[in-house]
CSV table of C-alpha atoms and ligand atoms in Angstrom, one decimal:
chain,number,residue,atom,x,y,z
A,1,UNK,CA,155.8,83.1,91.0
A,2,UNK,CA,154.1,83.9,87.6
A,3,UNK,CA,150.9,82.0,87.4
A,4,UNK,CA,150.1,82.6,83.7
A,5,UNK,CA,152.2,79.5,82.8
A,6,UNK,CA,150.1,77.3,85.0
A,7,UNK,CA,146.8,78.5,83.5
A,8,UNK,CA,148.2,78.3,79.9
A,9,UNK,CA,149.5,74.8,80.6
A,10,UNK,CA,146.1,73.7,81.8
A,11,UNK,CA,144.1,75.0,78.8
A,12,UNK,CA,146.6,73.8,76.2
A,13,UNK,CA,146.8,70.4,77.9
A,14,UNK,CA,143.0,70.0,77.8
A,15,UNK,CA,142.9,70.7,74.1
A,16,UNK,CA,145.6,68.2,73.3
A,17,UNK,CA,144.1,65.6,75.6
A,18,UNK,CA,140.7,65.5,73.8
A,19,UNK,CA,142.4,65.2,70.4
A,20,UNK,CA,144.7,62.4,71.5
A,21,UNK,CA,142.5,60.2,73.8
A,22,UNK,CA,141.3,57.8,71.1
A,23,UNK,CA,144.9,57.1,70.1
A,24,UNK,CA,145.8,56.6,73.7
A,25,UNK,CA,143.1,54.0,74.3
A,26,UNK,CA,144.4,52.0,71.3
A,27,UNK,CA,147.9,52.3,72.7
A,28,UNK,CA,147.1,51.1,76.2
A,29,UNK,CA,145.1,48.1,74.8
A,30,UNK,CA,148.0,47.1,72.5
A,31,UNK,CA,150.5,47.4,75.4
A,32,UNK,CA,148.6,45.4,77.9
A,33,UNK,CA,146.4,42.9,76.0
A,34,UNK,CA,147.5,40.2,73.5
A,35,UNK,CA,144.1,39.8,71.8
A,36,UNK,CA,144.8,42.4,69.1
A,37,UNK,CA,146.7,41.8,65.9
A,38,UNK,CA,147.7,45.4,65.4
A,39,UNK,CA,146.5,49.0,65.3
A,40,UNK,CA,143.8,48.5,62.7
A,41,UNK,CA,142.5,45.3,64.2
A,42,UNK,CA,142.3,46.9,67.6
A,43,UNK,CA,140.5,50.0,66.3
A,44,UNK,CA,138.0,47.8,64.4
A,45,UNK,CA,137.3,45.6,67.4
A,46,UNK,CA,136.8,48.6,69.7
A,47,UNK,CA,134.4,50.2,67.2
A,48,UNK,CA,132.4,46.9,66.7
A,49,UNK,CA,132.1,45.9,70.3
A,50,UNK,CA,132.1,49.2,72.1
A,51,UNK,CA,131.0,51.8,69.5
A,52,UNK,CA,132.8,55.1,69.1
A,53,UNK,CA,132.4,55.6,72.9
A,54,UNK,CA,134.9,52.8,73.4
A,55,UNK,CA,137.7,55.1,72.2
A,56,UNK,CA,136.8,57.7,74.8
A,57,UNK,CA,136.7,55.4,77.8
A,58,UNK,CA,138.5,56.8,80.8
A,59,UNK,CA,138.6,60.4,79.5
A,60,UNK,CA,136.6,62.2,82.0
A,61,UNK,CA,139.1,61.8,84.8
A,62,UNK,CA,142.1,63.0,82.7
A,63,UNK,CA,140.1,66.0,81.6
A,64,UNK,CA,139.4,66.8,85.2
A,65,UNK,CA,143.0,66.2,86.3
A,66,UNK,CA,144.7,67.9,83.3
A,67,UNK,CA,144.2,71.3,85.1
A,68,UNK,CA,146.5,70.0,87.8
A,69,UNK,CA,148.9,67.8,85.8
A,70,UNK,CA,149.6,70.1,82.8
A,71,UNK,CA,149.7,73.2,84.9
A,72,UNK,CA,152.3,71.6,87.2
A,73,UNK,CA,154.3,70.5,84.1
A,74,UNK,CA,154.4,73.9,82.3
A,75,UNK,CA,154.3,75.9,85.5
A,76,UNK,CA,157.2,74.1,87.2
A,77,UNK,CA,159.2,74.1,83.9
A,78,UNK,CA,158.9,77.8,83.4
A,79,UNK,CA,159.5,78.7,87.0
A,80,UNK,CA,162.5,76.4,87.1
A,81,UNK,CA,163.9,78.2,84.1
A,82,UNK,CA,163.2,81.5,85.8
A,83,UNK,CA,165.2,80.3,88.9
A,84,UNK,CA,168.1,79.0,86.7
A,85,UNK,CA,168.4,81.9,84.3
A,86,UNK,CA,166.6,84.8,85.9
A,87,UNK,CA,164.5,85.3,82.7
A,88,UNK,CA,160.7,85.3,82.5
A,89,UNK,CA,158.9,83.7,79.6
A,90,UNK,CA,158.6,86.9,77.6
A,91,UNK,CA,162.3,87.7,77.8
A,92,UNK,CA,163.4,84.2,76.6
A,93,UNK,CA,163.4,84.9,72.9
A,94,UNK,CA,165.8,87.8,73.4
A,95,UNK,CA,168.0,86.0,76.0
A,96,UNK,CA,167.6,82.3,75.1
A,97,UNK,CA,168.5,79.9,78.0
A,98,UNK,CA,171.1,77.2,77.4
A,99,UNK,CA,169.9,73.7,76.4
A,100,UNK,CA,171.3,72.4,79.6
A,101,UNK,CA,169.1,74.7,81.6
A,102,UNK,CA,166.1,73.8,79.4
A,103,UNK,CA,166.8,70.1,80.0
A,104,UNK,CA,167.2,70.5,83.8
A,105,UNK,CA,164.0,72.6,84.0
A,106,UNK,CA,162.1,70.0,81.8
A,107,UNK,CA,163.3,67.1,84.0
A,108,UNK,CA,162.2,69.0,87.1
A,109,UNK,CA,158.7,69.5,85.6
A,110,UNK,CA,158.5,65.9,84.5
A,111,UNK,CA,159.5,64.6,87.9
A,112,UNK,CA,157.0,66.7,89.8
A,113,UNK,CA,154.1,66.2,87.3
A,114,UNK,CA,154.6,62.3,87.6
A,115,UNK,CA,153.7,62.5,91.2
A,116,UNK,CA,150.4,64.3,90.5
A,117,UNK,CA,149.7,62.2,87.4
A,118,UNK,CA,150.2,58.8,88.9
A,119,UNK,CA,146.7,58.1,90.4
A,120,UNK,CA,144.8,59.7,87.5
A,121,UNK,CA,146.9,57.7,85.0
A,122,UNK,CA,146.3,54.5,86.9
A,123,UNK,CA,142.5,55.0,86.8
A,124,UNK,CA,142.6,55.9,83.1
A,125,UNK,CA,144.5,52.8,82.2
A,126,UNK,CA,142.2,50.5,84.3
A,127,UNK,CA,139.1,52.0,82.6
A,128,UNK,CA,140.6,51.9,79.1
A,129,UNK,CA,141.3,48.2,79.6
A,130,UNK,CA,137.7,47.4,80.3
A,131,UNK,CA,136.5,45.8,77.0
A,132,UNK,CA,132.8,45.4,78.0
A,133,UNK,CA,130.4,47.7,76.1
A,134,UNK,CA,128.8,50.3,78.4
A,135,UNK,CA,125.2,49.0,78.8
A,136,UNK,CA,124.7,45.3,78.2
A,137,UNK,CA,121.4,43.8,79.3
A,138,UNK,CA,122.0,40.5,80.9
A,139,UNK,CA,125.7,40.6,79.8
A,140,UNK,CA,128.8,40.8,81.9
A,141,UNK,CA,129.1,44.2,83.5
A,142,UNK,CA,132.5,45.9,83.8
A,143,UNK,CA,134.4,45.7,87.1
A,144,UNK,CA,134.5,49.5,87.5
A,145,UNK,CA,131.4,51.6,87.0
A,146,UNK,CA,133.3,54.8,86.4
A,147,UNK,CA,136.4,56.7,87.6
A,148,UNK,CA,135.1,57.4,91.1
A,149,UNK,CA,134.1,53.8,91.6
A,150,UNK,CA,137.4,52.7,90.2
A,151,UNK,CA,139.3,55.0,92.6
A,152,UNK,CA,137.2,53.9,95.6
A,153,UNK,CA,137.6,50.1,94.8
A,154,UNK,CA,141.4,50.4,94.5
A,155,UNK,CA,141.5,52.4,97.7
A,156,UNK,CA,139.4,49.8,99.5
A,157,UNK,CA,141.3,46.8,98.3
A,158,UNK,CA,144.8,48.2,98.4
A,159,UNK,CA,144.8,51.3,100.5
A,160,UNK,CA,146.1,54.7,99.5
A,161,UNK,CA,149.4,53.1,98.2
A,162,UNK,CA,147.4,51.1,95.7
A,163,UNK,CA,146.5,54.4,93.9
A,164,UNK,CA,150.2,54.9,93.2
A,165,UNK,CA,150.7,51.5,91.5
A,166,UNK,CA,153.2,52.0,88.7
A,167,UNK,CA,154.3,55.4,90.0
A,168,UNK,CA,158.0,54.5,90.0
A,169,UNK,CA,157.9,53.5,86.3
A,170,UNK,CA,156.0,56.6,85.5
A,171,UNK,CA,158.5,58.8,87.3
A,172,UNK,CA,161.4,57.1,85.5
A,173,UNK,CA,159.5,57.5,82.2
A,174,UNK,CA,158.8,61.2,82.6
A,175,UNK,CA,161.8,62.7,84.3
A,176,UNK,CA,164.3,62.4,81.4
A,177,UNK,CA,161.8,62.3,78.6
A,178,UNK,CA,160.1,65.6,79.5
A,179,UNK,CA,163.7,67.1,79.5
A,180,UNK,CA,164.0,65.7,75.9
A,181,UNK,CA,160.6,67.1,75.1
A,182,UNK,CA,161.4,70.7,75.9
A,183,UNK,CA,164.9,70.6,74.4
A,184,UNK,CA,163.6,69.2,71.1
A,185,UNK,CA,160.9,72.0,71.1
A,186,UNK,CA,163.5,74.7,71.7
A,187,UNK,CA,166.1,73.4,69.2
A,188,UNK,CA,163.5,73.2,66.4
A,189,UNK,CA,162.0,76.6,67.2
A,190,UNK,CA,165.5,78.3,67.3
A,191,UNK,CA,166.6,76.6,64.1
A,192,UNK,CA,163.6,77.9,62.1
A,193,UNK,CA,163.3,81.4,63.6
A,194,UNK,CA,165.4,84.5,63.1
A,195,UNK,CA,167.2,85.6,66.2
A,196,UNK,CA,165.2,87.5,68.9
A,197,UNK,CA,161.9,86.8,67.1
A,198,UNK,CA,158.9,84.8,68.2
A,199,UNK,CA,158.5,81.5,66.2
A,200,UNK,CA,155.7,81.5,63.7
A,201,UNK,CA,152.5,79.3,64.2
A,202,UNK,CA,153.7,76.8,61.6
A,203,UNK,CA,157.1,76.5,63.4
A,204,UNK,CA,155.4,76.1,66.8
A,205,UNK,CA,153.1,73.4,65.4
A,206,UNK,CA,155.9,71.4,63.8
A,207,UNK,CA,158.4,71.9,66.7
A,208,UNK,CA,155.6,70.9,69.2
A,209,UNK,CA,154.6,67.8,67.1
A,210,UNK,CA,158.2,66.6,66.8
A,211,UNK,CA,158.9,67.3,70.5
A,212,UNK,CA,156.0,65.0,71.2
A,213,UNK,CA,157.2,62.2,68.9
A,214,UNK,CA,160.8,62.3,70.0
A,215,UNK,CA,160.0,62.2,73.7
A,216,UNK,CA,157.3,59.5,73.3
A,217,UNK,CA,159.7,57.3,71.3
A,218,UNK,CA,162.2,57.6,74.1
A,219,UNK,CA,159.4,57.0,76.7
A,220,UNK,CA,157.8,54.0,75.1
A,221,UNK,CA,159.9,51.2,76.8
A,222,UNK,CA,159.1,52.5,80.3
A,223,UNK,CA,155.5,53.3,79.2
A,224,UNK,CA,155.0,49.6,78.4
A,225,UNK,CA,156.3,48.6,81.9
A,226,UNK,CA,154.3,51.3,83.6
A,227,UNK,CA,151.0,50.2,82.0
A,228,UNK,CA,151.7,46.6,82.9
A,229,UNK,CA,152.5,47.4,86.5
A,230,UNK,CA,149.3,49.4,86.6
A,231,UNK,CA,147.2,46.5,85.4
A,232,UNK,CA,149.1,44.0,87.6
A,233,UNK,CA,147.1,42.8,90.7
A,234,UNK,CA,143.7,43.3,89.0
A,235,UNK,CA,143.1,39.6,89.0
A,236,UNK,CA,146.3,38.1,90.4
A,237,UNK,CA,149.8,39.5,91.0
A,238,UNK,CA,152.1,38.6,88.1
A,239,UNK,CA,155.1,40.7,88.8
A,240,UNK,CA,157.3,41.1,91.9
A,241,UNK,CA,158.3,44.6,90.9
A,242,UNK,CA,159.4,46.8,88.0
A,243,UNK,CA,162.6,44.8,87.2
A,244,UNK,CA,160.7,41.5,87.3
A,245,UNK,CA,158.1,43.0,85.0
A,246,UNK,CA,160.8,44.0,82.5
A,247,UNK,CA,162.6,40.6,82.7
A,248,UNK,CA,159.5,38.5,82.3
A,249,UNK,CA,158.1,40.7,79.6
A,250,UNK,CA,161.3,40.2,77.6
A,251,UNK,CA,161.5,36.5,78.3
A,252,UNK,CA,157.9,36.0,77.1
A,253,UNK,CA,157.7,38.4,74.2
A,254,UNK,CA,161.3,39.3,73.2
A,255,UNK,CA,163.0,42.7,73.1
A,256,UNK,CA,160.3,44.1,70.8
A,257,UNK,CA,158.0,44.3,73.8
A,258,UNK,CA,159.7,47.6,74.7
A,259,UNK,CA,158.3,49.1,71.5
A,260,UNK,CA,154.7,48.0,71.8
A,261,UNK,CA,152.5,50.9,70.9
A,262,UNK,CA,155.4,53.1,69.6
A,263,UNK,CA,153.6,53.8,66.2
A,264,UNK,CA,150.3,54.7,67.7
A,265,UNK,CA,152.1,56.7,70.5
A,266,UNK,CA,153.9,58.7,67.8
A,267,UNK,CA,150.8,59.2,65.7
A,268,UNK,CA,149.0,60.5,68.8
A,269,UNK,CA,152.0,62.6,70.0
A,270,UNK,CA,152.2,64.8,66.9
A,271,UNK,CA,148.8,66.5,66.9
A,272,UNK,CA,148.5,66.5,70.7
A,273,UNK,CA,151.7,68.3,71.3
A,274,UNK,CA,151.4,70.6,68.2
A,275,UNK,CA,148.1,71.9,69.6
A,276,UNK,CA,149.4,72.0,73.2
A,277,UNK,CA,152.4,74.1,72.3
A,278,UNK,CA,150.5,76.4,69.9
A,279,UNK,CA,147.8,77.2,72.5
A,280,UNK,CA,150.4,77.6,75.3
A,281,UNK,CA,152.5,80.0,73.3
A,282,UNK,CA,149.5,82.0,72.1
A,283,UNK,CA,147.9,82.3,75.5
A,284,UNK,CA,151.2,83.6,77.0
A,285,UNK,CA,151.6,86.1,74.2
A,286,UNK,CA,148.1,87.2,74.5
A,287,UNK,CA,148.5,87.8,78.3
A,288,UNK,CA,151.6,89.9,77.5
B,1,DA2,C1,157.1,61.6,76.9
B,1,DA2,N1,156.4,62.4,77.9
B,1,DA2,C2,156.0,61.7,79.1
B,1,DA2,C3,156.0,63.7,77.6
B,1,DA2,N2,156.4,64.2,76.6
B,1,DA2,N3,155.3,64.4,78.5
B,1,DA2,C4,155.0,65.8,78.3
B,1,DA2,C5,153.6,66.0,78.1
B,1,DA2,C6,153.1,65.2,77.0
B,1,DA2,C7,151.7,65.5,76.6
B,1,DA2,N4,150.8,65.9,77.6
B,1,DA2,C8,151.2,64.2,75.9
B,1,DA2,O1,150.3,63.6,76.4
B,1,DA2,O2,151.7,63.8,74.8
């Protein structure tokens, strides 16, 4: 099993993550809290109350976990394509796989990475939703002191299963949309590149950016439900399950609830995935 794809996936994912985390914090707040009037209002409030650091809440854990999560995503994708088409990464420009194979390999990568991502994503969302400034003399202190404290409290209160809260919604979100992600990337690269040649850097950036936007627009409805399920049970249990969460969210906020955070999600997705694909492609070319 070639391991370069796993390592390239890790490094490229970490670069994209740092770039996109501030957007991600705004998105999670908009999806789970009703105190903000929109993107700008949310950004201004975070900056005023929590300083620039507020945008980077919950980032240390994803950075530590990205090694696992993104290398599983890209490693499983590439190795699934190898199993389906018997072509390694470097042969794929000369013998391009069919879009059906790309889609199946993408869905497989998305399905497996969701399992690894679930506990890290839960902790990130819980920390991003803490609105208290870090140090506040005499003020209210946040419920979680950091990622390890957050993981330990969830584990103590709810057992190991508690760490997988929202995992079903996450799996349903990621399985088809990661398929869409890789298909969009491949379609755009092939459209803009002469046959048998490697895509240029500009093509990789644009194709990666649009792959991110397309897949995140498709993922947003289940992303909202996933974030709400992850926040559920913090104070009291509001939802009986995923379906109940969908129905009561629509009843209370209308169908538009499924597109909460779609603009910020797309604004985040372009640079993150442009950088992720560019570094992934270049690392693999560099390693031959
Ligand atoms: C829509 N979904 C779930 C995806 N496209 N997933 C693939 C990786 C996305 C990238 N790490 C990011 O955070 O944008």
